[in-house]
Amino acid sequence: MLTPDRISLNTATIKMQWSLAEAIEGCARHGFGGIGPWRDKLQEMGVEPAARAIRDAGLRVSGLCRGGWYTGEGKLTQVVLDDNLRAVDEATGIGAECLVMVVGGLPPGSRDIDGARSMIEDGLVMTLEYARSAGMPVAIEPLHPMYAGDRACVNTTGQALDICDRLGEGIGVALDVYHIWWDPEIREQIRRAGKERLLGFHICDWLVPTQDILEDRGMMGDGVADIPGLRAEVEAAGFTGLNEVEIFSAGNWWKRDPDDVLRTIVERGRTSC
Ligand code: ZN
């Protein structure tokens, strides 16, 4: 049972329907505890107006999506590194509880996954140095292995925590049910992460069958992921952040009235989380 004040709305969930300003109002209207904006929506509204509107609505910012993408240009270019510094500034500007990192997949044309992984770690080191000085926690989001080719070569919670172990303070993980539900080691890895490094928790459901690996996530209760079980684990490990609902759904939820989407989230929080 999850009450709306324990829920945050990741703006990807209503990205086709609402601007950030509309999403902030929607969250307040439905009694949500927070919001998790994506940078495109944030930049569209402007960091200062967004920060003001979020504050006025009494919402927490569970995280800013997303920094990372270190492999996007085949090497760590200044453009990529600067964009990550900007992401830290934006996260700080809206009082985000962490900056979520989707670290990047294989560089275009590459077959060198080990090389991509070391490029990612080098990039994280550089972003982390700046993020530490800004007091902004950096959260690696491990992505399901099916995204290793094009989105993220960090694919398990264990792998993400190995990076955290090497990099030290100021970095942890954002765990997304969509990406972690299948992992036989997930429970021990959540305990290993501990309170300090559990920076974000994203929820949705895994549909059977999944029609599209990117844009066919399910509403909580419509799939096969053990959301209550995973939530119990992160909370037992000390996580006190919000449950950020992140549903990419081209065929279903993106086509609906966004107020209906938020009403459904509130209801499923009660019945399926
Ligand atoms: Zn996520």
PDB file of C-alpha atoms and ligand atoms in Angstrom:
ATOM      1  CA  MET A   1       0.000   0.000   0.000  1.00  0.00           C
ATOM      2  CA  LEU A   2       1.534   3.189  -1.240  1.00  0.00           C
ATOM      3  CA  THR A   3      -0.177   6.483  -0.507  1.00  0.00           C
ATOM      4  CA  PRO A   4       0.167   9.280  -3.087  1.00  0.00           C
ATOM      5  CA  ASP A   5       2.421  11.347  -0.815  1.00  0.00           C
ATOM      6  CA  ARG A   6       4.993   8.518  -1.182  1.00  0.00           C
ATOM      7  CA  ILE A   7       4.759   8.685  -4.985  1.00  0.00           C
ATOM      8  CA  SER A   8       6.673  10.857  -7.409  1.00  0.00           C
ATOM      9  CA  LEU A   9       5.732  11.305 -11.056  1.00  0.00           C
ATOM     10  CA  ASN A  10       8.524  10.834 -13.558  1.00  0.00           C
ATOM     11  CA  THR A  11       7.543  13.145 -16.394  1.00  0.00           C
ATOM     12  CA  ALA A  12       8.222  10.427 -18.988  1.00  0.00           C
ATOM     13  CA  THR A  13       4.910   8.923 -17.866  1.00  0.00           C
ATOM     14  CA  ILE A  14       2.909  11.829 -19.309  1.00  0.00           C
ATOM     15  CA  LYS A  15       5.499  13.156 -21.719  1.00  0.00           C
ATOM     16  CA  MET A  16       3.182  13.219 -24.716  1.00  0.00           C
ATOM     17  CA  GLN A  17       0.397  15.013 -22.872  1.00  0.00           C
ATOM     18  CA  TRP A  18       1.839  17.554 -20.446  1.00  0.00           C
ATOM     19  CA  SER A  19       4.518  20.212 -20.179  1.00  0.00           C
ATOM     20  CA  LEU A  20       6.488  20.343 -16.930  1.00  0.00           C
ATOM     21  CA  ALA A  21       4.304  23.190 -15.662  1.00  0.00           C
ATOM     22  CA  GLU A  22       1.185  21.101 -16.283  1.00  0.00           C
ATOM     23  CA  ALA A  23       2.797  18.055 -14.675  1.00  0.00           C
ATOM     24  CA  ILE A  24       3.662  20.050 -11.538  1.00  0.00           C
ATOM     25  CA  GLU A  25       0.056  21.208 -11.256  1.00  0.00           C
ATOM     26  CA  GLY A  26      -1.153  17.658 -11.902  1.00  0.00           C
ATOM     27  CA  CYS A  27       1.058  16.230  -9.164  1.00  0.00           C
ATOM     28  CA  ALA A  28      -0.220  18.791  -6.685  1.00  0.00           C
ATOM     29  CA  ARG A  29      -3.835  18.160  -7.727  1.00  0.00           C
ATOM     30  CA  HIS A  30      -3.525  14.413  -7.158  1.00  0.00           C
ATOM     31  CA  GLY A  31      -1.617  14.695  -3.887  1.00  0.00           C
ATOM     32  CA  PHE A  32       1.710  13.304  -5.124  1.00  0.00           C
ATOM     33  CA  GLY A  33       4.751  13.762  -2.929  1.00  0.00           C
ATOM     34  CA  GLY A  34       7.102  14.706  -5.721  1.00  0.00           C
ATOM     35  CA  ILE A  35       8.092  14.888  -9.329  1.00  0.00           C
ATOM     36  CA  GLY A  36      11.007  13.557 -11.361  1.00  0.00           C
ATOM     37  CA  PRO A  37      11.526  15.766 -14.407  1.00  0.00           C
ATOM     38  CA  TRP A  38      13.403  14.964 -17.588  1.00  0.00           C
ATOM     39  CA  ARG A  39      15.846  17.579 -18.748  1.00  0.00           C
ATOM     40  CA  ASP A  40      14.107  18.380 -22.027  1.00  0.00           C
ATOM     41  CA  LYS A  41      10.940  19.369 -20.174  1.00  0.00           C
ATOM     42  CA  LEU A  42      12.973  21.261 -17.590  1.00  0.00           C
ATOM     43  CA  GLN A  43      14.909  23.213 -20.212  1.00  0.00           C
ATOM     44  CA  GLU A  44      11.674  24.044 -22.006  1.00  0.00           C
ATOM     45  CA  MET A  45      10.255  25.599 -18.821  1.00  0.00           C
ATOM     46  CA  GLY A  46      13.511  27.042 -17.518  1.00  0.00           C
ATOM     47  CA  VAL A  47      15.257  25.973 -14.332  1.00  0.00           C
ATOM     48  CA  GLU A  48      14.259  28.951 -12.179  1.00  0.00           C
ATOM     49  CA  PRO A  49      10.558  29.041 -13.070  1.00  0.00           C
ATOM     50  CA  ALA A  50      10.439  25.266 -12.601  1.00  0.00           C
ATOM     51  CA  ALA A  51      12.172  25.432  -9.220  1.00  0.00           C
ATOM     52  CA  ARG A  52       9.696  28.087  -8.096  1.00  0.00           C
ATOM     53  CA  ALA A  53       6.636  26.175  -9.316  1.00  0.00           C
ATOM     54  CA  ILE A  54       7.835  22.930  -7.709  1.00  0.00           C
ATOM     55  CA  ARG A  55       8.498  24.698  -4.414  1.00  0.00           C
ATOM     56  CA  ASP A  56       5.138  26.464  -4.487  1.00  0.00           C
ATOM     57  CA  ALA A  57       3.405  23.147  -5.151  1.00  0.00           C
ATOM     58  CA  GLY A  58       5.145  21.628  -2.109  1.00  0.00           C
ATOM     59  CA  LEU A  59       6.721  18.818  -4.140  1.00  0.00           C
ATOM     60  CA  ARG A  60      10.007  17.032  -3.623  1.00  0.00           C
ATOM     61  CA  VAL A  61      12.196  16.344  -6.653  1.00  0.00           C
ATOM     62  CA  SER A  62      13.018  12.653  -6.500  1.00  0.00           C
ATOM     63  CA  GLY A  63      15.619  12.949  -9.239  1.00  0.00           C
ATOM     64  CA  LEU A  64      16.523  14.635 -12.496  1.00  0.00           C
ATOM     65  CA  CYS A  65      16.669  12.422 -15.603  1.00  0.00           C
ATOM     66  CA  ARG A  66      19.228  12.242 -16.985  1.00  0.00           C
ATOM     67  CA  GLY A  67      22.955  12.739 -17.257  1.00  0.00           C
ATOM     68  CA  GLY A  68      25.453  10.266 -18.656  1.00  0.00           C
ATOM     69  CA  TRP A  69      25.502   9.159 -22.297  1.00  0.00           C
ATOM     70  CA  TYR A  70      29.312   9.177 -22.081  1.00  0.00           C
ATOM     71  CA  THR A  71      29.809   6.944 -25.111  1.00  0.00           C
ATOM     72  CA  GLY A  72      27.560   8.942 -27.440  1.00  0.00           C
ATOM     73  CA  GLU A  73      30.376  10.533 -29.446  1.00  0.00           C
ATOM     74  CA  GLY A  74      32.743   7.551 -29.437  1.00  0.00           C
ATOM     75  CA  LYS A  75      35.046   9.195 -26.909  1.00  0.00           C
ATOM     76  CA  LEU A  76      34.746  11.507 -23.926  1.00  0.00           C
ATOM     77  CA  THR A  77      34.408  14.826 -25.700  1.00  0.00           C
ATOM     78  CA  GLN A  78      34.187  18.199 -24.022  1.00  0.00           C
ATOM     79  CA  VAL A  79      30.630  18.460 -25.312  1.00  0.00           C
ATOM     80  CA  VAL A  80      29.638  15.298 -23.454  1.00  0.00           C
ATOM     81  CA  LEU A  81      31.476  16.268 -20.273  1.00  0.00           C
ATOM     82  CA  ASP A  82      30.101  19.816 -20.294  1.00  0.00           C
ATOM     83  CA  ASP A  83      26.589  18.552 -20.794  1.00  0.00           C
ATOM     84  CA  ASN A  84      26.988  16.492 -17.646  1.00  0.00           C
ATOM     85  CA  LEU A  85      28.207  19.506 -15.689  1.00  0.00           C
ATOM     86  CA  ARG A  86      25.116  21.346 -16.900  1.00  0.00           C
ATOM     87  CA  ALA A  87      22.978  18.434 -15.745  1.00  0.00           C
ATOM     88  CA  VAL A  88      24.508  18.754 -12.256  1.00  0.00           C
ATOM     89  CA  ASP A  89      23.709  22.479 -12.274  1.00  0.00           C
ATOM     90  CA  GLU A  90      20.137  21.848 -13.385  1.00  0.00           C
ATOM     91  CA  ALA A  91      19.656  19.188 -10.711  1.00  0.00           C
ATOM     92  CA  THR A  92      21.013  21.567  -8.087  1.00  0.00           C
ATOM     93  CA  GLY A  93      18.836  24.369  -9.422  1.00  0.00           C
ATOM     94  CA  ILE A  94      15.617  22.449  -8.831  1.00  0.00           C
ATOM     95  CA  GLY A  95      16.725  20.836  -5.568  1.00  0.00           C
ATOM     96  CA  ALA A  96      16.774  17.316  -6.981  1.00  0.00           C
ATOM     97  CA  GLU A  97      17.620  14.530  -4.551  1.00  0.00           C
ATOM     98  CA  CYS A  98      19.909  12.980  -7.160  1.00  0.00           C
ATOM     99  CA  LEU A  99      21.021  13.215 -10.760  1.00  0.00           C
ATOM    100  CA  VAL A 100      20.083   9.990 -12.558  1.00  0.00           C
ATOM    101  CA  MET A 101      22.670   8.693 -15.005  1.00  0.00           C
ATOM    102  CA  VAL A 102      21.905   6.641 -18.086  1.00  0.00           C
ATOM    103  CA  VAL A 103      25.530   6.006 -18.860  1.00  0.00           C
ATOM    104  CA  GLY A 104      25.493   5.228 -22.594  1.00  0.00           C
ATOM    105  CA  GLY A 105      25.674   2.096 -24.733  1.00  0.00           C
ATOM    106  CA  LEU A 106      28.229   1.000 -27.291  1.00  0.00           C
ATOM    107  CA  PRO A 107      29.651   3.841 -29.359  1.00  0.00           C
ATOM    108  CA  PRO A 108      28.274   3.849 -32.917  1.00  0.00           C
ATOM    109  CA  GLY A 109      29.930   1.063 -34.919  1.00  0.00           C
ATOM    110  CA  SER A 110      31.862  -0.358 -31.947  1.00  0.00           C
ATOM    111  CA  ARG A 111      31.984  -3.945 -30.689  1.00  0.00           C
ATOM    112  CA  ASP A 112      34.183  -3.080 -27.727  1.00  0.00           C
ATOM    113  CA  ILE A 113      31.928  -3.339 -24.707  1.00  0.00           C
ATOM    114  CA  ASP A 114      34.850  -3.406 -22.247  1.00  0.00           C
ATOM    115  CA  GLY A 115      36.151  -0.195 -23.794  1.00  0.00           C
ATOM    116  CA  ALA A 116      32.713   1.389 -23.544  1.00  0.00           C
ATOM    117  CA  ARG A 117      32.535   0.439 -19.893  1.00  0.00           C
ATOM    118  CA  SER A 118      35.875   1.999 -19.063  1.00  0.00           C
ATOM    119  CA  MET A 119      34.936   5.152 -21.003  1.00  0.00           C
ATOM    120  CA  ILE A 120      31.779   5.346 -18.903  1.00  0.00           C
ATOM    121  CA  GLU A 121      33.708   4.996 -15.670  1.00  0.00           C
ATOM    122  CA  ASP A 122      36.185   7.691 -16.718  1.00  0.00           C
ATOM    123  CA  GLY A 123      33.268   9.991 -17.521  1.00  0.00           C
ATOM    124  CA  LEU A 124      31.603   9.297 -14.198  1.00  0.00           C
ATOM    125  CA  VAL A 125      34.824  10.183 -12.369  1.00  0.00           C
ATOM    126  CA  MET A 126      34.821  13.608 -14.023  1.00  0.00           C
ATOM    127  CA  THR A 127      31.150  14.332 -13.428  1.00  0.00           C
ATOM    128  CA  LEU A 128      31.395  13.092  -9.866  1.00  0.00           C
ATOM    129  CA  GLU A 129      34.184  15.471  -8.993  1.00  0.00           C
ATOM    130  CA  TYR A 130      31.972  18.420  -9.922  1.00  0.00           C
ATOM    131  CA  ALA A 131      28.824  16.890  -8.427  1.00  0.00           C
ATOM    132  CA  ARG A 132      30.591  16.399  -5.099  1.00  0.00           C
ATOM    133  CA  SER A 133      31.558  20.054  -5.001  1.00  0.00           C
ATOM    134  CA  ALA A 134      27.908  20.925  -5.672  1.00  0.00           C
ATOM    135  CA  GLY A 135      26.652  18.409  -3.099  1.00  0.00           C
ATOM    136  CA  MET A 136      24.602  16.621  -5.767  1.00  0.00           C
ATOM    137  CA  PRO A 137      24.412  12.816  -5.408  1.00  0.00           C
ATOM    138  CA  VAL A 138      25.018  10.953  -8.673  1.00  0.00           C
ATOM    139  CA  ALA A 139      22.808   7.904  -9.232  1.00  0.00           C
ATOM    140  CA  ILE A 140      23.803   5.275 -11.775  1.00  0.00           C
ATOM    141  CA  GLU A 141      20.714   3.628 -13.214  1.00  0.00           C
ATOM    142  CA  PRO A 142      21.618   0.101 -14.306  1.00  0.00           C
ATOM    143  CA  LEU A 143      19.599  -0.730 -17.417  1.00  0.00           C
ATOM    144  CA  HIS A 144      18.292  -4.144 -18.447  1.00  0.00           C
ATOM    145  CA  PRO A 145      20.957  -5.924 -20.565  1.00  0.00           C
ATOM    146  CA  MET A 146      18.816  -5.548 -23.694  1.00  0.00           C
ATOM    147  CA  TYR A 147      19.883  -1.883 -23.684  1.00  0.00           C
ATOM    148  CA  ALA A 148      23.639  -2.550 -23.603  1.00  0.00           C
ATOM    149  CA  GLY A 149      23.887  -1.886 -27.330  1.00  0.00           C
ATOM    150  CA  ASP A 150      22.269   1.500 -27.451  1.00  0.00           C
ATOM    151  CA  ARG A 151      21.647   2.992 -24.014  1.00  0.00           C
ATOM    152  CA  ALA A 152      23.696   1.677 -21.123  1.00  0.00           C
ATOM    153  CA  CYS A 153      26.561  -0.769 -20.691  1.00  0.00           C
ATOM    154  CA  VAL A 154      25.968  -0.817 -16.944  1.00  0.00           C
ATOM    155  CA  ASN A 155      23.412  -3.578 -16.741  1.00  0.00           C
ATOM    156  CA  THR A 156      23.167  -4.980 -13.257  1.00  0.00           C
ATOM    157  CA  THR A 157      22.960  -3.506  -9.798  1.00  0.00           C
ATOM    158  CA  GLY A 158      26.058  -5.465  -8.823  1.00  0.00           C
ATOM    159  CA  GLN A 159      28.021  -3.956 -11.701  1.00  0.00           C
ATOM    160  CA  ALA A 160      26.834  -0.448 -10.800  1.00  0.00           C
ATOM    161  CA  LEU A 161      27.826  -0.974  -7.159  1.00  0.00           C
ATOM    162  CA  ASP A 162      31.279  -2.205  -8.205  1.00  0.00           C
ATOM    163  CA  ILE A 163      31.716   1.170  -9.936  1.00  0.00           C
ATOM    164  CA  CYS A 164      30.445   2.952  -6.821  1.00  0.00           C
ATOM    165  CA  ASP A 165      32.938   0.992  -4.694  1.00  0.00           C
ATOM    166  CA  ARG A 166      35.780   2.149  -6.924  1.00  0.00           C
ATOM    167  CA  LEU A 167      34.638   5.785  -7.166  1.00  0.00           C
ATOM    168  CA  GLY A 168      33.857   6.386  -3.503  1.00  0.00           C
ATOM    169  CA  GLU A 169      31.648   9.016  -1.965  1.00  0.00           C
ATOM    170  CA  GLY A 170      28.782  10.833  -3.614  1.00  0.00           C
ATOM    171  CA  ILE A 171      27.678   8.111  -6.010  1.00  0.00           C
ATOM    172  CA  GLY A 172      25.016   5.426  -5.720  1.00  0.00           C
ATOM    173  CA  VAL A 173      22.256   3.797  -7.714  1.00  0.00           C
ATOM    174  CA  ALA A 174      18.767   4.538  -8.955  1.00  0.00           C
ATOM    175  CA  LEU A 175      16.978   1.207  -9.167  1.00  0.00           C
ATOM    176  CA  ASP A 176      14.169   0.869 -11.666  1.00  0.00           C
ATOM    177  CA  VAL A 177      11.865  -2.128 -11.307  1.00  0.00           C
ATOM    178  CA  TYR A 178      11.688  -2.420 -15.101  1.00  0.00           C
ATOM    179  CA  HIS A 179      15.440  -2.993 -15.240  1.00  0.00           C
ATOM    180  CA  ILE A 180      16.078  -5.036 -12.099  1.00  0.00           C
ATOM    181  CA  TRP A 181      13.067  -7.280 -11.462  1.00  0.00           C
ATOM    182  CA  TRP A 182      14.591 -10.332 -13.184  1.00  0.00           C
ATOM    183  CA  ASP A 183      17.990 -10.213 -11.453  1.00  0.00           C
ATOM    184  CA  PRO A 184      18.586 -13.299  -9.246  1.00  0.00           C
ATOM    185  CA  GLU A 185      21.040 -11.284  -7.148  1.00  0.00           C
ATOM    186  CA  ILE A 186      18.841  -8.239  -6.663  1.00  0.00           C
ATOM    187  CA  ARG A 187      18.012  -8.778  -3.006  1.00  0.00           C
ATOM    188  CA  GLU A 188      21.596  -9.158  -1.872  1.00  0.00           C
ATOM    189  CA  GLN A 189      22.645  -6.232  -4.080  1.00  0.00           C
ATOM    190  CA  ILE A 190      19.996  -3.966  -2.547  1.00  0.00           C
ATOM    191  CA  ARG A 191      21.337  -4.867   0.887  1.00  0.00           C
ATOM    192  CA  ARG A 192      24.867  -4.269  -0.348  1.00  0.00           C
ATOM    193  CA  ALA A 193      23.896  -0.815  -1.662  1.00  0.00           C
ATOM    194  CA  GLY A 194      22.518   0.223   1.730  1.00  0.00           C
ATOM    195  CA  LYS A 195      20.859   3.462   2.688  1.00  0.00           C
ATOM    196  CA  GLU A 196      23.757   5.681   1.589  1.00  0.00           C
ATOM    197  CA  ARG A 197      23.779   4.422  -1.979  1.00  0.00           C
ATOM    198  CA  LEU A 198      20.088   3.791  -2.629  1.00  0.00           C
ATOM    199  CA  LEU A 199      19.351   7.148  -4.210  1.00  0.00           C
ATOM    200  CA  GLY A 200      16.311   6.454  -6.359  1.00  0.00           C
ATOM    201  CA  PHE A 201      13.581   3.861  -6.836  1.00  0.00           C
ATOM    202  CA  HIS A 202      11.570   3.829 -10.065  1.00  0.00           C
ATOM    203  CA  ILE A 203       8.440   1.767 -10.473  1.00  0.00           C
ATOM    204  CA  CYS A 204       6.323   0.414 -13.319  1.00  0.00           C
ATOM    205  CA  ASP A 205       5.548  -3.137 -14.397  1.00  0.00           C
ATOM    206  CA  TRP A 206       6.933  -5.673 -16.863  1.00  0.00           C
ATOM    207  CA  LEU A 207       4.261  -6.689 -19.352  1.00  0.00           C
ATOM    208  CA  VAL A 208       4.020 -10.165 -20.839  1.00  0.00           C
ATOM    209  CA  PRO A 209       4.464 -10.002 -23.717  1.00  0.00           C
ATOM    210  CA  THR A 210       6.407  -6.739 -23.982  1.00  0.00           C
ATOM    211  CA  GLN A 211       5.720  -5.365 -27.462  1.00  0.00           C
ATOM    212  CA  ASP A 212       8.487  -2.765 -27.552  1.00  0.00           C
ATOM    213  CA  ILE A 213      11.524  -2.786 -25.293  1.00  0.00           C
ATOM    214  CA  LEU A 214      11.596   0.977 -24.875  1.00  0.00           C
ATOM    215  CA  GLU A 215       8.033   2.177 -25.021  1.00  0.00           C
ATOM    216  CA  ASP A 216       5.852  -0.613 -23.682  1.00  0.00           C
ATOM    217  CA  ARG A 217       6.196  -0.477 -19.928  1.00  0.00           C
ATOM    218  CA  GLY A 218       3.227  -1.466 -17.838  1.00  0.00           C
ATOM    219  CA  MET A 219       1.241   0.276 -15.124  1.00  0.00           C
ATOM    220  CA  MET A 220       1.868  -1.249 -11.713  1.00  0.00           C
ATOM    221  CA  GLY A 221      -0.325  -4.330 -11.355  1.00  0.00           C
ATOM    222  CA  ASP A 222      -0.570  -5.060 -15.083  1.00  0.00           C
ATOM    223  CA  GLY A 223       2.587  -7.180 -15.335  1.00  0.00           C
ATOM    224  CA  VAL A 224       4.776  -9.722 -13.589  1.00  0.00           C
ATOM    225  CA  ALA A 225       7.301  -7.728 -11.543  1.00  0.00           C
ATOM    226  CA  ASP A 226       7.183  -8.159  -7.763  1.00  0.00           C
ATOM    227  CA  ILE A 227       6.893  -4.452  -6.999  1.00  0.00           C
ATOM    228  CA  PRO A 228       5.826  -4.816  -3.336  1.00  0.00           C
ATOM    229  CA  GLY A 229       8.664  -7.288  -2.728  1.00  0.00           C
ATOM    230  CA  LEU A 230      11.300  -5.023  -4.254  1.00  0.00           C
ATOM    231  CA  ARG A 231       9.919  -1.982  -2.470  1.00  0.00           C
ATOM    232  CA  ALA A 232      10.046  -3.870   0.833  1.00  0.00           C
ATOM    233  CA  GLU A 233      13.706  -4.690   0.143  1.00  0.00           C
ATOM    234  CA  VAL A 234      14.775  -1.111  -0.616  1.00  0.00           C
ATOM    235  CA  GLU A 235      12.880   0.183   2.393  1.00  0.00           C
ATOM    236  CA  ALA A 236      14.367  -2.504   4.643  1.00  0.00           C
ATOM    237  CA  ALA A 237      17.774  -1.348   3.417  1.00  0.00           C
ATOM    238  CA  GLY A 238      16.972   2.197   4.556  1.00  0.00           C
ATOM    239  CA  PHE A 239      15.683   3.905   1.413  1.00  0.00           C
ATOM    240  CA  THR A 240      13.429   6.812   2.388  1.00  0.00           C
ATOM    241  CA  GLY A 241      12.982   8.429  -1.019  1.00  0.00           C
ATOM    242  CA  LEU A 242       9.831   8.542  -3.093  1.00  0.00           C
ATOM    243  CA  ASN A 243       8.564   5.831  -5.420  1.00  0.00           C
ATOM    244  CA  GLU A 244       8.997   7.419  -8.821  1.00  0.00           C
ATOM    245  CA  VAL A 245       6.506   6.155 -11.376  1.00  0.00           C
ATOM    246  CA  GLU A 246       8.162   5.968 -14.786  1.00  0.00           C
ATOM    247  CA  ILE A 247       6.070   4.463 -17.551  1.00  0.00           C
ATOM    248  CA  PHE A 248       7.063   4.715 -21.196  1.00  0.00           C
ATOM    249  CA  SER A 249       3.953   3.596 -23.023  1.00  0.00           C
ATOM    250  CA  ALA A 250       3.434   4.692 -26.612  1.00  0.00           C
ATOM    251  CA  GLY A 251       0.509   2.355 -27.198  1.00  0.00           C
ATOM    252  CA  ASN A 252      -1.445   2.942 -24.020  1.00  0.00           C
ATOM    253  CA  TRP A 253      -0.735   5.444 -21.232  1.00  0.00           C
ATOM    254  CA  TRP A 254       0.678   8.153 -23.498  1.00  0.00           C
ATOM    255  CA  LYS A 255      -2.625   8.138 -25.342  1.00  0.00           C
ATOM    256  CA  ARG A 256      -4.791   8.674 -22.288  1.00  0.00           C
ATOM    257  CA  ASP A 257      -6.080  11.712 -20.466  1.00  0.00           C
ATOM    258  CA  PRO A 258      -3.177  12.478 -18.104  1.00  0.00           C
ATOM    259  CA  ASP A 259      -5.500  13.061 -15.159  1.00  0.00           C
ATOM    260  CA  ASP A 260      -6.772   9.517 -15.689  1.00  0.00           C
ATOM    261  CA  VAL A 261      -3.181   8.299 -15.737  1.00  0.00           C
ATOM    262  CA  LEU A 262      -2.483   9.989 -12.392  1.00  0.00           C
ATOM    263  CA  ARG A 263      -5.742   8.697 -10.912  1.00  0.00           C
ATOM    264  CA  THR A 264      -4.773   5.180 -11.991  1.00  0.00           C
ATOM    265  CA  ILE A 265      -1.311   5.577 -10.429  1.00  0.00           C
ATOM    266  CA  VAL A 266      -2.901   6.587  -7.127  1.00  0.00           C
ATOM    267  CA  GLU A 267      -5.260   3.619  -7.252  1.00  0.00           C
ATOM    268  CA  ARG A 268      -2.519   1.131  -8.194  1.00  0.00           C
ATOM    269  CA  GLY A 269      -0.343   2.557  -5.433  1.00  0.00           C
ATOM    270  CA  ARG A 270      -3.031   1.329  -3.067  1.00  0.00           C
ATOM    271  CA  THR A 271      -3.569  -2.062  -4.688  1.00  0.00           C
ATOM    272  CA  SER A 272      -0.394  -3.132  -6.478  1.00  0.00           C
ATOM    273  CA  CYS A 273       2.694  -1.596  -4.881  1.00  0.00           C
TER     274      CYS A 273
HETATM  275 ZN    ZN B   1      14.134   4.723 -14.474  1.00  0.00          ZN
END
